mmCIF file of C-alpha atoms in Angstrom:
data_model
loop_
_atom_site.group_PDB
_atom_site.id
_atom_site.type_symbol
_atom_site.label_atom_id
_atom_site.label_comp_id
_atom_site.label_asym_id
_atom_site.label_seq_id
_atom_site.Cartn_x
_atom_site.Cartn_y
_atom_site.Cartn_z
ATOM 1 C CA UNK A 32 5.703 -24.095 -46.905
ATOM 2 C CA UNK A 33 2.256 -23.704 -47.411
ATOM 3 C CA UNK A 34 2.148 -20.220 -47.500
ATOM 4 C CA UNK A 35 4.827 -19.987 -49.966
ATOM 5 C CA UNK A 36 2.826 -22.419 -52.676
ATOM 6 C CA UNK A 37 0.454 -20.010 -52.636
ATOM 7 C CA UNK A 38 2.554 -16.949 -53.562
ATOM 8 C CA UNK A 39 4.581 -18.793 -56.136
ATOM 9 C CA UNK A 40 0.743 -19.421 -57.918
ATOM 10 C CA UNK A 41 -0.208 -15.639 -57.599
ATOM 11 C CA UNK A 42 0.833 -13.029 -60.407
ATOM 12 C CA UNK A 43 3.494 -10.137 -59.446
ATOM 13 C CA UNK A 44 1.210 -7.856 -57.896
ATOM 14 C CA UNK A 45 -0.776 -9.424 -55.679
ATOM 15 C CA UNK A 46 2.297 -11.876 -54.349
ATOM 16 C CA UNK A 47 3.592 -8.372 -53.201
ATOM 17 C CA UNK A 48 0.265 -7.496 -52.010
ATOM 18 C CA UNK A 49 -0.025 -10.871 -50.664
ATOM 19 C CA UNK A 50 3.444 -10.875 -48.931
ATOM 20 C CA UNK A 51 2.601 -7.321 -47.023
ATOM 21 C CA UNK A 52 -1.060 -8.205 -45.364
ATOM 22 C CA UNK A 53 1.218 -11.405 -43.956
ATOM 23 C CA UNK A 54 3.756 -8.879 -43.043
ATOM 24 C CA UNK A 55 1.139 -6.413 -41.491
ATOM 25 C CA UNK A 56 -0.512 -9.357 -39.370
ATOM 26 C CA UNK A 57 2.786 -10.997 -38.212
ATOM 27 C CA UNK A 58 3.339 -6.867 -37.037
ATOM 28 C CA UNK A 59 -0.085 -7.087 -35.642
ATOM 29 C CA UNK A 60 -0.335 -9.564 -33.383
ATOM 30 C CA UNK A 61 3.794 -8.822 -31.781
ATOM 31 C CA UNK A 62 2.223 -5.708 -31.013
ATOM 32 C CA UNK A 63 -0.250 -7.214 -29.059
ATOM 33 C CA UNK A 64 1.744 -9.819 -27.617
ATOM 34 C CA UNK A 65 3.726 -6.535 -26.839
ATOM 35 C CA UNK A 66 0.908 -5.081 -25.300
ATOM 36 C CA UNK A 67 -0.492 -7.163 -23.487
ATOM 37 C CA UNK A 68 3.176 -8.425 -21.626
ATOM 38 C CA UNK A 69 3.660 -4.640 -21.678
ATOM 39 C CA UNK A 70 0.537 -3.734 -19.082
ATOM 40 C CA UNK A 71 1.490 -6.897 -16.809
ATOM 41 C CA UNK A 72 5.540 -5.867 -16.571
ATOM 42 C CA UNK A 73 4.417 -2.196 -15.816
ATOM 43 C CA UNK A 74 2.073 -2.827 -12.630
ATOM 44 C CA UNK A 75 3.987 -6.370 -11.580
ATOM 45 C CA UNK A 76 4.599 -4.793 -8.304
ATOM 46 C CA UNK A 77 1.069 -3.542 -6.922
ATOM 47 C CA UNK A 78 -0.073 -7.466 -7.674
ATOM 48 C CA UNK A 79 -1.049 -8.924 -4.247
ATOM 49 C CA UNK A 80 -1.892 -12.505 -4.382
ATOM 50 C CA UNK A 81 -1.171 -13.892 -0.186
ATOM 51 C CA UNK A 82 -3.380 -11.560 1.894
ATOM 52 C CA UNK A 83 -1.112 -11.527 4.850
ATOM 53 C CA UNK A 84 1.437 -9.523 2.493
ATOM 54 C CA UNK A 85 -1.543 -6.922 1.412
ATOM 55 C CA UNK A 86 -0.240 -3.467 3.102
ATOM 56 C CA UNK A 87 -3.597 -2.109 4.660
ATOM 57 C CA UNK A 88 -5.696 0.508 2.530
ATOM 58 C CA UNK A 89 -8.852 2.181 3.208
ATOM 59 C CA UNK A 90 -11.670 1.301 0.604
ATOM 60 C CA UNK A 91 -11.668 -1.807 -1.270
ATOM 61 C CA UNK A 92 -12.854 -1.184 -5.078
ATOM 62 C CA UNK A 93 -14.554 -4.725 -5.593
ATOM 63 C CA UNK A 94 -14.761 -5.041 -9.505
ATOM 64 C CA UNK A 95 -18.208 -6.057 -10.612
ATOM 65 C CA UNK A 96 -19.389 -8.925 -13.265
ATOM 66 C CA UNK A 97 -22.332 -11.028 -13.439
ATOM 67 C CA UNK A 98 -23.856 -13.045 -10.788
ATOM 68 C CA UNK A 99 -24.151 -15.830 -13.456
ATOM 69 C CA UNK A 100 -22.814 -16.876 -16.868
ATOM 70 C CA UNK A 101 -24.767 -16.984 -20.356
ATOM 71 C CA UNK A 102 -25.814 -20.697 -19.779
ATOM 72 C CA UNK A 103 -27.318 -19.852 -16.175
ATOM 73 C CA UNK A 104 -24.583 -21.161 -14.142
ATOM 74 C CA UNK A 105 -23.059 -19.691 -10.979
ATOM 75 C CA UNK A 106 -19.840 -17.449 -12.073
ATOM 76 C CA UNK A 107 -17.097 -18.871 -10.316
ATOM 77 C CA UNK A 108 -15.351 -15.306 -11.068
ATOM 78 C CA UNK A 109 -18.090 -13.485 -9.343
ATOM 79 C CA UNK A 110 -18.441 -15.793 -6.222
ATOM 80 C CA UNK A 111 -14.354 -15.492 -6.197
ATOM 81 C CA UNK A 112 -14.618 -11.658 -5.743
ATOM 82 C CA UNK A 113 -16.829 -11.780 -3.396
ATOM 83 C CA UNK A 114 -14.699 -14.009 -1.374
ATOM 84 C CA UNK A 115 -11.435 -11.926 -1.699
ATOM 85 C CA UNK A 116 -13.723 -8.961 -0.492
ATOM 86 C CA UNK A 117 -14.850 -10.156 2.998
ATOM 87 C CA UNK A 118 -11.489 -11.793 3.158
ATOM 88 C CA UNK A 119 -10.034 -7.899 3.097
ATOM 89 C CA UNK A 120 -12.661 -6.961 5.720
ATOM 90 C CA UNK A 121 -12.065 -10.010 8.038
ATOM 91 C CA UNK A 122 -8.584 -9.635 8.013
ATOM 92 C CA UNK A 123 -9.149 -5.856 8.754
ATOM 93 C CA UNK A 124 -6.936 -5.075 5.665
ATOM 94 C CA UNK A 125 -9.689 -2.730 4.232
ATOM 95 C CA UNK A 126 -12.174 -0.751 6.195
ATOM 96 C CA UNK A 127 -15.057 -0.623 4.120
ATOM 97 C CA UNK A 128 -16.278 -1.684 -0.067
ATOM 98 C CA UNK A 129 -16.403 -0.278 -2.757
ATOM 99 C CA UNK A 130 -18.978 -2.304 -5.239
ATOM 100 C CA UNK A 131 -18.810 -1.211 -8.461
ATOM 101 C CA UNK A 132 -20.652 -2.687 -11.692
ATOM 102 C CA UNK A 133 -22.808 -2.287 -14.307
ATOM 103 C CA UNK A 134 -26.590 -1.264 -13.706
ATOM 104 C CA UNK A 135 -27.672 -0.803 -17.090
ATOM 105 C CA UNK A 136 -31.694 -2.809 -16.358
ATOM 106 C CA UNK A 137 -33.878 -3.736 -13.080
ATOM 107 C CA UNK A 138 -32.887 -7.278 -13.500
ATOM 108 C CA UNK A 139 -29.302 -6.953 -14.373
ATOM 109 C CA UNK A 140 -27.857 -4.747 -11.770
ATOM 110 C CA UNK A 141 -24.013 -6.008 -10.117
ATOM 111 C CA UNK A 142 -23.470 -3.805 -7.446
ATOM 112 C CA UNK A 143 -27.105 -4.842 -5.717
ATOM 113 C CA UNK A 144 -26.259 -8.304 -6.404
ATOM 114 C CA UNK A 145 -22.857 -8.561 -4.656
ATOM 115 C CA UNK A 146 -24.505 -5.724 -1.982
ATOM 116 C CA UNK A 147 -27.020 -8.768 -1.189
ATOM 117 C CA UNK A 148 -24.679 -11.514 -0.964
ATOM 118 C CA UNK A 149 -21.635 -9.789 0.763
ATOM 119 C CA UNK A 150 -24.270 -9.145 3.425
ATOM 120 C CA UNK A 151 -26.220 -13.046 3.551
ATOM 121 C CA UNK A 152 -22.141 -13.665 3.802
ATOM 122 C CA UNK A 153 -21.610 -11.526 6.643
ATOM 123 C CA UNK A 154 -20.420 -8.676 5.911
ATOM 124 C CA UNK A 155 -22.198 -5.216 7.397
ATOM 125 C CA UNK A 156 -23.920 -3.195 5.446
ATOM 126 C CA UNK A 157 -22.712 -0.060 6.988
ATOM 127 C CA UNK A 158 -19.349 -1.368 5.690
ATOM 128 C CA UNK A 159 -20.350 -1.088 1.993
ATOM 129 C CA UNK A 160 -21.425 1.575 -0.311
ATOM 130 C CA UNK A 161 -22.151 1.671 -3.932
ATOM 131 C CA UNK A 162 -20.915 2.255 -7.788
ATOM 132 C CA UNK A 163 -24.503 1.728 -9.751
ATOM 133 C CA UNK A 164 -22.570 3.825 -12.656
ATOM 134 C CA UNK A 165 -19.150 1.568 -12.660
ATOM 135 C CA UNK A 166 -20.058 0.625 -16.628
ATOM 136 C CA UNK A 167 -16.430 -0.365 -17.684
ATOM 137 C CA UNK A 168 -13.376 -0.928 -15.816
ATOM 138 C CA UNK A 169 -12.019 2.562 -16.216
ATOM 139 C CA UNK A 170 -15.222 3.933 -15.189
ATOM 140 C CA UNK A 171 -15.088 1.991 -11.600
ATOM 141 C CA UNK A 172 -11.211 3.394 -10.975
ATOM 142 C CA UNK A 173 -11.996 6.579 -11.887
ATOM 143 C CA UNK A 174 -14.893 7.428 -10.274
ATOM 144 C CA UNK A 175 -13.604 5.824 -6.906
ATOM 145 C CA UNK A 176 -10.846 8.450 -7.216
ATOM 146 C CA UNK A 177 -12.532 11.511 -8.852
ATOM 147 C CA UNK A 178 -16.360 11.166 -7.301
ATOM 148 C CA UNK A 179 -16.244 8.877 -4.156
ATOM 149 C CA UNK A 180 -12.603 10.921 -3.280
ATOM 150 C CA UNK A 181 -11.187 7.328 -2.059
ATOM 151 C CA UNK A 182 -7.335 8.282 -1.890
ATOM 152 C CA UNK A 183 -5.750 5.155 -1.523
ATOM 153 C CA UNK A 184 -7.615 1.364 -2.664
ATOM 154 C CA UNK A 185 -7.431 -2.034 -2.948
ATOM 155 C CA UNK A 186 -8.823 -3.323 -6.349
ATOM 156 C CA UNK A 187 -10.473 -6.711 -5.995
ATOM 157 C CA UNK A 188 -10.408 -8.852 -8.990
ATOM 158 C CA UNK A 189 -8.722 -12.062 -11.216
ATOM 159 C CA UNK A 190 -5.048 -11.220 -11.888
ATOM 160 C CA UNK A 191 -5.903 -10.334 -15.310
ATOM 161 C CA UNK A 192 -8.579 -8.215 -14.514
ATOM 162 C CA UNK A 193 -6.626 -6.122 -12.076
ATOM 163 C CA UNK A 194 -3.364 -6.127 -14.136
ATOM 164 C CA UNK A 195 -5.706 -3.639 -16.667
ATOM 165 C CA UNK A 196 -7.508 -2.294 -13.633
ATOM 166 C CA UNK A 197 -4.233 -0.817 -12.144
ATOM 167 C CA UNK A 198 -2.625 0.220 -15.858
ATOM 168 C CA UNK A 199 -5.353 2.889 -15.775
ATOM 169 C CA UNK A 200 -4.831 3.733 -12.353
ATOM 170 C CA UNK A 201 -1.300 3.968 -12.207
ATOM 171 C CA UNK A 202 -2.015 6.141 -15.906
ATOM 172 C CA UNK A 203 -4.380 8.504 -13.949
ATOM 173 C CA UNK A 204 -1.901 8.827 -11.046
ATOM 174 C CA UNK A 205 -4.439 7.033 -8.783
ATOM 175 C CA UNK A 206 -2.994 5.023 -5.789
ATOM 176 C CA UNK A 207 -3.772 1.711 -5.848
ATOM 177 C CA UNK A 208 -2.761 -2.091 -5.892
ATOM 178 C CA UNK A 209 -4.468 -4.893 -5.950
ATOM 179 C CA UNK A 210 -5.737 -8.405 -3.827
ATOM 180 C CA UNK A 211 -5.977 -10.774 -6.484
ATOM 181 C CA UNK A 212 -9.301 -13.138 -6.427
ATOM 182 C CA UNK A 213 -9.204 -16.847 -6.814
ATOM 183 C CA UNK A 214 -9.225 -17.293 -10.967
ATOM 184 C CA UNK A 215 -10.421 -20.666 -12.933
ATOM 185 C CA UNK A 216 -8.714 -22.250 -15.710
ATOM 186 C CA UNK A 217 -8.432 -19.030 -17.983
ATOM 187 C CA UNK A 218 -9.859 -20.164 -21.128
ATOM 188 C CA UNK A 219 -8.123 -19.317 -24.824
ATOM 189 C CA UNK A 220 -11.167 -17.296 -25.673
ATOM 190 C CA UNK A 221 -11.253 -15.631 -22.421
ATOM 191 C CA UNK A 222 -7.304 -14.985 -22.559
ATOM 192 C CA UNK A 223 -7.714 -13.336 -26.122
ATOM 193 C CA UNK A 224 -10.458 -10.674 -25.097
ATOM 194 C CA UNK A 225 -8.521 -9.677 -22.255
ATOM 195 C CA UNK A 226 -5.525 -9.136 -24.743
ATOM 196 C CA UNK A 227 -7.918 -6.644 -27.192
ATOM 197 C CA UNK A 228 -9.365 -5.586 -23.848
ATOM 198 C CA UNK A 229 -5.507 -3.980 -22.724
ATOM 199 C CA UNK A 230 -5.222 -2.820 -25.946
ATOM 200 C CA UNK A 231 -8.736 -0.326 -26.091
ATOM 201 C CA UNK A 232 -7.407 0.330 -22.602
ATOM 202 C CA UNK A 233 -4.478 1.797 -23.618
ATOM 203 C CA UNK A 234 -5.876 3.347 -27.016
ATOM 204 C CA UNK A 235 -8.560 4.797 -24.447
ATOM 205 C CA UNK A 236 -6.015 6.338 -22.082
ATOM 206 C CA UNK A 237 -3.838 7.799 -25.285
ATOM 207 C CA UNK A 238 -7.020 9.565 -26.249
ATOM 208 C CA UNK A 239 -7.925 10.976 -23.132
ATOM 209 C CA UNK A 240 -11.378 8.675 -22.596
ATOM 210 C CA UNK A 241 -13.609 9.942 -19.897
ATOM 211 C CA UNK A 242 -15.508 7.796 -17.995
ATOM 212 C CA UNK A 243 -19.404 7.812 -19.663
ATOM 213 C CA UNK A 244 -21.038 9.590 -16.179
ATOM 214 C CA UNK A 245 -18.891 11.470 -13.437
ATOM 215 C CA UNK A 246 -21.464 14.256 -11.711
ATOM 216 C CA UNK A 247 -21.054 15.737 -8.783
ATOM 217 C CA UNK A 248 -18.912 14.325 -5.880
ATOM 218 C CA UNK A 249 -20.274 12.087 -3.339
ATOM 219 C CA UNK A 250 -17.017 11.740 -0.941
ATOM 220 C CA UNK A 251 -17.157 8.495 1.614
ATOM 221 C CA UNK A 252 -16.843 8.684 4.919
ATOM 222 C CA UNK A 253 -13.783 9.106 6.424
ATOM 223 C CA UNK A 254 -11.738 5.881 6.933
ATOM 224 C CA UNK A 255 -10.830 4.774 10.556
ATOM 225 C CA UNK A 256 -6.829 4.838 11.519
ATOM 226 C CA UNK A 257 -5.319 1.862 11.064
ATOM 227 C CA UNK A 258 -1.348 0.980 11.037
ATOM 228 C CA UNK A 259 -0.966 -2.184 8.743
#
């Protein structure tokens, strides 16, 4: 009603003008909503969320983010990670980690940070190896498959994380599913960045988006036999 006393006060033109950029938005954000039901229908079934039903796979790619939040807290998504991680190795579901994050200064490097904690938690160090150039999700999935030569992962991350996480996979024909990480109450804000987050994803994969540094391969080692 509102929106229609408005109109009836504008002249010809710009009600029509008016009446389209409403149009065009109400388009807008469907597509999104399209979008963003779109990327978690497509990968539904590589979603694992009870670790007894995770089928056993060879690397873990745990999905970096900071150690702490803007306001200096602990981040309850990083600690989560980090859980679902030596959860995988305890329950002998993965073999070894993948850590992969952002390394962009000295004092704000992820895969150092959850190197040090995985192993004050337990885990061995001869059981993890690093992804200091894992800038962006797509980076971290790609380079697992195209420079560490992991065949077949487990993606460690919220459900929301990994829903976008395996979209590019699954785009790239890379083989992998996911053990999803303990997630907080998903705030609005956080739920709308994710939503423009799937769609640069997809944007990125119809225009063929690299990741920013590849090099030359640095295969793992070899992972030891194991029937799940």
């Amino acid at each position: 009603m509102f929106t229609n006393m408005i109109i009836k006060k504008l002249p010809s033109k710009l009600t029509a003008l008016f009446r389209a950029l409403l149009y065009a938005i109400f388009a807008l954000i469907i597509l999104c909503l399209l979008v963003d039901q779109g990327v978690s229908f497509y990968v539904r079934d590589k979603i694992f969320t009870n670790i007894d039903d995770v089928p056993f796979r060879p690397y873990a790619l745990v999905l970096g983010t900071s150690k702490y939040t803007v306001s200096g807290k602990p981040n309850i998504y990083y600690d989560s990670r980090l859980t679902a991680a030596k959860n995988l190795i305890e329950q002998q579901k993965v073999n070894y980690l993948l850590l992969s994050g952002d390394n962009r200064t000295l004092q704000y490097n992820e895969p150092r940070a959850m190197f040090r904690d995985l192993r004050k938690m337990g885990v061995p160090e001869t059981l993890m190896f690093r992804d200091f150039a894992g800038f962006r999700t797509l980076d971290s999935v790609i380079r697992a498959d195209k420079i560490f030569q992991v065949q077949a992962f487990t993606i460690v991350s919220q459900k929301f994380h990994c829903e976008r996480a395996l979209l590019i996979a699954k785009a790239h024909d890379i083989d992998a599913i996911c053990f999803v990480a303990k997630q907080p109450e998903l705030h609005l804000s956080t739920r709308i960045r994710e939503v423009f987050a799937r769609i640069k994803a997809v944007l990125d994969l119809i225009l063929g988006v690299e990741p920013y540094f590849l090099g030359e391969p640095e295969p793992l080692p070899s992972p030891i036999n194991q029937v799940n």
